[in-house]
Amino acid sequence: MNPKDRAWDLSYAAGWKLVRVLPERWAMHLFGVAADCAARGGGPEQLRRNLARVLSITPAQVSDDLVRASLRSYARYWCEAFRLPRMNPEQVAADLEASAAGLEHIHDAVARGSGVVLALPHSGNWDLAGVWVARRIGPPVVVAERLRPESLFRRFVRFREELGFEIVPLTGGAQPPFEQLSRRLREGRVGLLAERDVTGAGVPVEFFGERARMPVGPARLALDTGAALLPVHCWFAPGGWGCRVDPPIDAVGGVQRMTQALADRFAAGIAAHPADWHMLQGVWASDVDAVP
């Protein structure tokens, strides 16, 4: 392991240990301070560009307050993520249930026995949707991008397994992730998939009026297995969380039309809660293609 990878691994390990032993109020304060520091000087340029697309303004018109709020939201996610294994999972599920809308769509799909694909953008605390599924339905199946170093990836796998998730690695697994997910969905399980096209093999969609690429996995899995494809959006509320599950995406029209429908649902949720969309990477083709 090279020094840089070792530093990343040790920093995450220290963060996990520190946040779990600190009182919640202290931990949240420390993460908030770190977010404020990251927001100085305008904050990450790609975040500002992404928010500009959401708001239909130029990056220069994105307020510093919104950038700071977005980074504070992202910091809250990591603080909660580090603390989740210490939290009472039943209470977490009950709290989310009390504020969520549309959970009946998940129950209805599970009752049909055909499996469920929950498609979520990186917004709010998306891990909580998995905790709810684990407590109310059964262990959700989650695809995990293989991080570097390998020891850090294993930490994230153990973390999510502690929450009751079954982890399928994006690369380096015993079988390709699509095959593993398909098998689990045919068993009537629930899979959680995100919106980032990490493989570069996504299909073009219109997203906030501009071309972007999104992964085909959610639509392909739904079509191949007969699973219901449900868009989900999570966001933060003062002292709690919000979550909405939309009705199933219509399978008519194939992968392209289904993925565009997902993009439209994602856009509606992100527009309603822009500060809680934790996207610091390029999403739109003009940004991704510009990266050397």
CSV table of C-alpha atoms in Angstrom, one decimal:
chain,number,residue,atom,x,y,z
A,1,MET,CA,0.0,0.0,0.0
A,2,ASN,CA,1.5,3.3,-1.0
A,3,PRO,CA,1.6,6.2,1.5
A,4,LYS,CA,-1.3,8.1,0.0
A,5,ASP,CA,-3.6,5.1,0.1
A,6,ARG,CA,-2.5,4.3,3.6
A,7,ALA,CA,-3.3,7.9,4.7
A,8,TRP,CA,-6.8,7.6,3.2
A,9,ASP,CA,-7.4,4.3,5.0
A,10,LEU,CA,-6.2,5.6,8.4
A,11,SER,CA,-8.1,8.9,8.1
A,12,TYR,CA,-11.4,7.0,7.5
A,13,ALA,CA,-10.6,4.6,10.3
A,14,ALA,CA,-9.9,7.4,12.7
A,15,GLY,CA,-13.1,9.2,11.6
A,16,TRP,CA,-15.2,6.1,12.3
A,17,LYS,CA,-13.7,5.6,15.7
A,18,LEU,CA,-13.8,9.3,16.7
A,19,VAL,CA,-17.4,10.0,15.6
A,20,ARG,CA,-18.7,6.9,17.3
A,21,VAL,CA,-17.4,7.9,20.7
A,22,LEU,CA,-18.2,11.6,20.6
A,23,PRO,CA,-21.5,12.9,21.7
A,24,GLU,CA,-23.7,13.5,18.7
A,25,ARG,CA,-23.9,17.3,19.1
A,26,TRP,CA,-20.1,17.5,19.2
A,27,ALA,CA,-19.6,15.3,16.2
A,28,MET,CA,-22.1,17.3,14.2
A,29,HIS,CA,-20.4,20.5,15.1
A,30,LEU,CA,-17.0,19.2,14.0
A,31,PHE,CA,-18.3,18.1,10.7
A,32,GLY,CA,-20.1,21.4,10.2
A,33,VAL,CA,-16.9,23.3,10.9
A,34,ALA,CA,-15.1,21.1,8.3
A,35,ALA,CA,-17.8,21.8,5.8
A,36,ASP,CA,-17.5,25.6,6.4
A,37,CYS,CA,-13.8,25.4,5.8
A,38,ALA,CA,-14.4,23.5,2.5
A,39,ALA,CA,-16.8,26.2,1.4
A,40,ARG,CA,-14.3,29.0,1.8
A,41,GLY,CA,-13.1,30.6,-1.4
A,42,GLY,CA,-16.3,29.6,-3.2
A,43,GLY,CA,-16.2,25.8,-2.5
A,44,PRO,CA,-15.6,23.0,-5.0
A,45,GLU,CA,-16.0,24.3,-8.5
A,46,GLN,CA,-17.8,21.2,-9.8
A,47,LEU,CA,-20.4,21.4,-7.0
A,48,ARG,CA,-21.1,25.0,-8.0
A,49,ARG,CA,-21.5,24.0,-11.6
A,50,ASN,CA,-23.8,21.2,-10.7
A,51,LEU,CA,-26.0,23.5,-8.6
A,52,ALA,CA,-26.1,26.0,-11.4
A,53,ARG,CA,-27.6,23.4,-13.7
A,54,VAL,CA,-30.3,22.6,-11.1
A,55,LEU,CA,-31.2,26.2,-10.6
A,56,SER,CA,-30.8,27.2,-14.3
A,57,ILE,CA,-28.3,30.0,-13.5
A,58,THR,CA,-24.6,30.5,-14.1
A,59,PRO,CA,-22.1,29.1,-11.6
A,60,ALA,CA,-21.2,32.7,-10.6
A,61,GLN,CA,-24.8,33.2,-9.6
A,62,VAL,CA,-24.9,30.3,-7.2
A,63,SER,CA,-24.9,31.8,-3.8
A,64,ASP,CA,-22.1,31.0,-1.3
A,65,ASP,CA,-24.8,30.2,1.2
A,66,LEU,CA,-26.2,27.4,-1.0
A,67,VAL,CA,-22.7,26.0,-1.5
A,68,ARG,CA,-22.1,26.1,2.2
A,69,ALA,CA,-25.5,24.5,2.9
A,70,SER,CA,-24.7,21.7,0.4
A,71,LEU,CA,-21.3,21.0,1.9
A,72,ARG,CA,-22.9,21.0,5.4
A,73,SER,CA,-25.5,18.5,4.1
A,74,TYR,CA,-22.8,16.3,2.8
A,75,ALA,CA,-20.9,16.5,6.1
A,76,ARG,CA,-24.1,15.6,7.9
A,77,TYR,CA,-24.4,12.5,5.7
A,78,TRP,CA,-20.9,11.3,6.6
A,79,CYS,CA,-21.3,12.1,10.3
A,80,GLU,CA,-24.5,10.1,10.3
A,81,ALA,CA,-22.9,7.3,8.3
A,82,PHE,CA,-20.1,6.9,10.7
A,83,ARG,CA,-22.5,6.9,13.6
A,84,LEU,CA,-25.2,4.6,12.1
A,85,PRO,CA,-23.9,1.3,13.5
A,86,ARG,CA,-24.2,2.8,17.0
A,87,MET,CA,-27.8,4.0,16.4
A,88,ASN,CA,-30.8,1.9,17.2
A,89,PRO,CA,-31.8,0.5,13.7
A,90,GLU,CA,-35.4,-0.1,14.7
A,91,GLN,CA,-35.7,3.5,15.9
A,92,VAL,CA,-34.1,4.7,12.7
A,93,ALA,CA,-36.5,2.7,10.6
A,94,ALA,CA,-39.5,4.0,12.7
A,95,ASP,CA,-38.4,7.6,12.4
A,96,LEU,CA,-37.9,7.4,8.6
A,97,GLU,CA,-41.3,5.6,8.3
A,98,ALA,CA,-43.0,8.4,10.2
A,99,SER,CA,-41.8,11.0,7.7
A,100,ALA,CA,-41.8,9.0,4.5
A,101,ALA,CA,-44.4,9.0,1.7
A,102,GLY,CA,-45.1,6.3,-0.8
A,103,LEU,CA,-43.8,3.3,1.2
A,104,GLU,CA,-46.9,1.4,0.1
A,105,HIS,CA,-45.3,1.1,-3.4
A,106,ILE,CA,-42.5,-1.0,-1.9
A,107,HIS,CA,-44.9,-3.2,0.1
A,108,ASP,CA,-47.1,-3.7,-2.9
A,109,ALA,CA,-44.2,-4.7,-5.1
A,110,VAL,CA,-42.8,-7.1,-2.5
A,111,ALA,CA,-46.2,-8.7,-2.1
A,112,ARG,CA,-46.2,-9.6,-5.8
A,113,GLY,CA,-43.0,-11.5,-5.2
A,114,SER,CA,-41.2,-10.2,-8.3
A,115,GLY,CA,-38.4,-8.2,-6.6
A,116,VAL,CA,-37.9,-4.5,-6.3
A,117,VAL,CA,-35.3,-2.1,-7.7
A,118,LEU,CA,-35.0,1.1,-5.6
A,119,ALA,CA,-33.2,3.8,-7.6
A,120,LEU,CA,-31.9,6.7,-5.6
A,121,PRO,CA,-29.8,9.7,-6.3
A,122,HIS,CA,-27.0,10.6,-3.8
A,123,SER,CA,-29.3,12.8,-1.8
A,124,GLY,CA,-29.8,13.2,2.0
A,125,ASN,CA,-28.9,10.0,3.8
A,126,TRP,CA,-29.6,7.3,1.3
A,127,ASP,CA,-28.2,4.6,3.6
A,128,LEU,CA,-31.4,5.1,5.7
A,129,ALA,CA,-33.5,3.7,2.9
A,130,GLY,CA,-31.4,0.5,3.1
A,131,VAL,CA,-31.8,0.4,6.9
A,132,TRP,CA,-35.6,0.7,6.5
A,133,VAL,CA,-35.6,-2.1,4.0
A,134,ALA,CA,-33.4,-4.3,6.2
A,135,ARG,CA,-35.8,-3.9,9.2
A,136,ARG,CA,-39.1,-4.1,7.3
A,137,ILE,CA,-38.5,-6.3,4.3
A,138,GLY,CA,-35.1,-8.1,4.5
A,139,PRO,CA,-31.5,-7.5,3.7
A,140,PRO,CA,-31.2,-5.2,0.7
A,141,VAL,CA,-28.7,-5.9,-2.1
A,142,VAL,CA,-26.4,-3.0,-2.7
A,143,VAL,CA,-23.7,-2.5,-5.4
A,144,ALA,CA,-20.5,-1.0,-4.0
A,145,GLU,CA,-17.9,0.7,-6.1
A,146,ARG,CA,-14.5,-0.8,-5.3
A,147,LEU,CA,-12.5,1.9,-3.5
A,148,ARG,CA,-8.8,2.2,-3.2
A,149,PRO,CA,-7.0,1.0,-1.1
A,150,GLU,CA,-8.6,-2.4,-0.8
A,151,SER,CA,-8.5,-2.1,3.0
A,152,LEU,CA,-10.8,1.0,2.8
A,153,PHE,CA,-13.2,-0.9,0.5
A,154,ARG,CA,-13.4,-3.7,3.1
A,155,ARG,CA,-14.1,-1.1,5.8
A,156,PHE,CA,-17.1,0.2,3.8
A,157,VAL,CA,-18.3,-3.4,3.1
A,158,ARG,CA,-18.1,-4.2,6.8
A,159,PHE,CA,-19.9,-1.0,7.7
A,160,ARG,CA,-22.8,-1.7,5.4
A,161,GLU,CA,-23.0,-5.3,6.4
A,162,GLU,CA,-23.3,-4.1,10.0
A,163,LEU,CA,-26.4,-2.2,8.8
A,164,GLY,CA,-27.9,-5.5,7.4
A,165,PHE,CA,-27.0,-5.0,3.7
A,166,GLU,CA,-25.7,-7.6,1.3
A,167,ILE,CA,-22.9,-6.1,-0.7
A,168,VAL,CA,-22.2,-6.9,-4.4
A,169,PRO,CA,-18.8,-5.4,-5.6
A,170,LEU,CA,-19.0,-3.5,-8.8
A,171,THR,CA,-15.7,-5.1,-9.9
A,172,GLY,CA,-13.7,-8.0,-8.7
A,173,GLY,CA,-16.5,-10.2,-7.5
A,174,ALA,CA,-17.1,-13.9,-8.0
A,175,GLN,CA,-19.7,-13.0,-10.7
A,176,PRO,CA,-20.6,-9.8,-12.6
A,177,PRO,CA,-22.8,-7.6,-10.5
A,178,PHE,CA,-25.7,-7.8,-13.0
A,179,GLU,CA,-25.9,-11.6,-12.7
A,180,GLN,CA,-25.8,-11.4,-8.9
A,181,LEU,CA,-28.5,-8.7,-8.7
A,182,SER,CA,-30.7,-10.5,-11.2
A,183,ARG,CA,-30.6,-13.7,-9.2
A,184,ARG,CA,-31.5,-11.9,-6.0
A,185,LEU,CA,-34.3,-10.0,-7.6
A,186,ARG,CA,-35.8,-13.2,-9.0
A,187,GLU,CA,-35.7,-14.4,-5.4
A,188,GLY,CA,-38.0,-11.5,-4.5
A,189,ARG,CA,-35.3,-9.4,-2.9
A,190,VAL,CA,-34.9,-5.6,-2.9
A,191,GLY,CA,-31.9,-4.0,-4.6
A,192,LEU,CA,-30.7,-0.4,-4.1
A,193,LEU,CA,-29.0,1.3,-7.0
A,194,ALA,CA,-27.7,4.9,-7.4
A,195,GLU,CA,-27.7,7.4,-10.3
A,196,ARG,CA,-24.0,7.8,-11.0
A,197,ASP,CA,-22.7,6.3,-14.3
A,198,VAL,CA,-19.4,5.0,-12.8
A,199,THR,CA,-18.7,2.6,-15.7
A,200,GLY,CA,-19.1,5.0,-18.6
A,201,ALA,CA,-21.6,2.7,-20.3
A,202,GLY,CA,-24.7,4.6,-19.4
A,203,VAL,CA,-27.3,5.9,-21.9
A,204,PRO,CA,-27.8,9.6,-22.7
A,205,VAL,CA,-30.7,11.4,-21.0
A,206,GLU,CA,-31.9,14.9,-20.7
A,207,PHE,CA,-31.2,16.1,-17.2
A,208,PHE,CA,-32.1,19.6,-16.2
A,209,GLY,CA,-32.2,20.5,-19.9
A,210,GLU,CA,-28.8,19.3,-20.8
A,211,ARG,CA,-27.4,15.9,-21.9
A,212,ALA,CA,-26.0,13.6,-19.3
A,213,ARG,CA,-25.4,9.8,-19.0
A,214,MET,CA,-27.1,7.6,-16.5
A,215,PRO,CA,-26.6,3.9,-15.8
A,216,VAL,CA,-28.8,1.4,-17.5
A,217,GLY,CA,-28.6,-1.1,-14.7
A,218,PRO,CA,-31.9,-0.2,-12.9
A,219,ALA,CA,-34.0,-0.4,-16.1
A,220,ARG,CA,-32.3,-3.5,-17.5
A,221,LEU,CA,-32.7,-5.3,-14.2
A,222,ALA,CA,-36.4,-4.4,-14.0
A,223,LEU,CA,-37.0,-5.5,-17.6
A,224,ASP,CA,-35.0,-8.8,-17.3
A,225,THR,CA,-36.4,-9.9,-14.0
A,226,GLY,CA,-39.9,-8.4,-13.9
A,227,ALA,CA,-38.9,-6.4,-10.8
A,228,ALA,CA,-40.7,-3.2,-10.0
A,229,LEU,CA,-38.5,-0.1,-10.6
A,230,LEU,CA,-39.3,2.5,-8.0
A,231,PRO,CA,-37.6,6.0,-7.8
A,232,VAL,CA,-36.8,7.1,-4.3
A,233,HIS,CA,-35.6,10.5,-3.0
A,234,CYS,CA,-34.1,11.2,0.4
A,235,TRP,CA,-33.4,14.6,2.0
A,236,PHE,CA,-32.6,16.1,5.3
A,237,ALA,CA,-35.1,17.8,7.6
A,238,PRO,CA,-34.3,19.7,10.8
A,239,GLY,CA,-33.6,17.0,13.3
A,240,GLY,CA,-34.8,14.3,11.0
A,241,TRP,CA,-35.1,13.0,7.5
A,242,GLY,CA,-37.5,13.0,4.6
A,243,CYS,CA,-38.1,10.3,2.0
A,244,ARG,CA,-40.5,9.8,-0.9
A,245,VAL,CA,-41.1,6.6,-2.9
A,246,ASP,CA,-42.7,7.3,-6.3
A,247,PRO,CA,-44.9,4.8,-8.2
A,248,PRO,CA,-43.2,2.3,-10.5
A,249,ILE,CA,-41.6,3.3,-13.7
A,250,ASP,CA,-43.6,2.0,-16.7
A,251,ALA,CA,-41.7,-0.7,-18.5
A,252,VAL,CA,-43.1,0.3,-21.9
A,253,GLY,CA,-40.5,1.8,-24.2
A,254,GLY,CA,-37.4,-0.1,-23.1
A,255,VAL,CA,-34.2,0.8,-21.3
A,256,GLN,CA,-33.8,4.3,-22.9
A,257,ARG,CA,-37.3,5.5,-22.0
A,258,MET,CA,-37.3,4.0,-18.5
A,259,THR,CA,-33.9,5.6,-17.7
A,260,GLN,CA,-35.2,9.0,-19.0
A,261,ALA,CA,-38.2,8.6,-16.8
A,262,LEU,CA,-35.9,8.0,-13.8
A,263,ALA,CA,-33.8,11.0,-14.7
A,264,ASP,CA,-37.0,13.1,-14.7
A,265,ARG,CA,-38.0,11.8,-11.3
A,266,PHE,CA,-34.5,12.4,-9.9
A,267,ALA,CA,-34.6,16.0,-11.3
A,268,ALA,CA,-37.9,16.7,-9.6
A,269,GLY,CA,-36.5,15.6,-6.2
A,270,ILE,CA,-33.2,17.4,-6.6
A,271,ALA,CA,-34.9,20.6,-7.6
A,272,ALA,CA,-37.0,20.5,-4.5
A,273,HIS,CA,-34.0,19.9,-2.2
A,274,PRO,CA,-30.9,21.1,-4.1
A,275,ALA,CA,-28.7,21.5,-1.1
A,276,ASP,CA,-29.1,17.8,-0.2
A,277,TRP,CA,-27.9,16.5,-3.6
A,278,HIS,CA,-24.3,15.3,-2.8
A,279,MET,CA,-22.8,15.4,-6.2
A,280,LEU,CA,-19.3,16.8,-6.4
A,281,GLN,CA,-18.4,14.9,-9.6
A,282,GLY,CA,-19.2,15.8,-13.2
A,283,VAL,CA,-22.6,14.5,-14.3
A,284,TRP,CA,-23.3,16.3,-17.5
A,285,ALA,CA,-21.6,15.3,-20.7
A,286,SER,CA,-20.0,18.7,-21.2
A,287,ASP,CA,-18.2,18.4,-17.8
A,288,VAL,CA,-17.3,14.7,-18.1
A,289,ASP,CA,-15.9,15.1,-21.7
A,290,ALA,CA,-13.8,18.1,-20.6
A,291,VAL,CA,-11.9,16.0,-18.0
A,292,PRO,CA,-8.5,15.0,-19.5
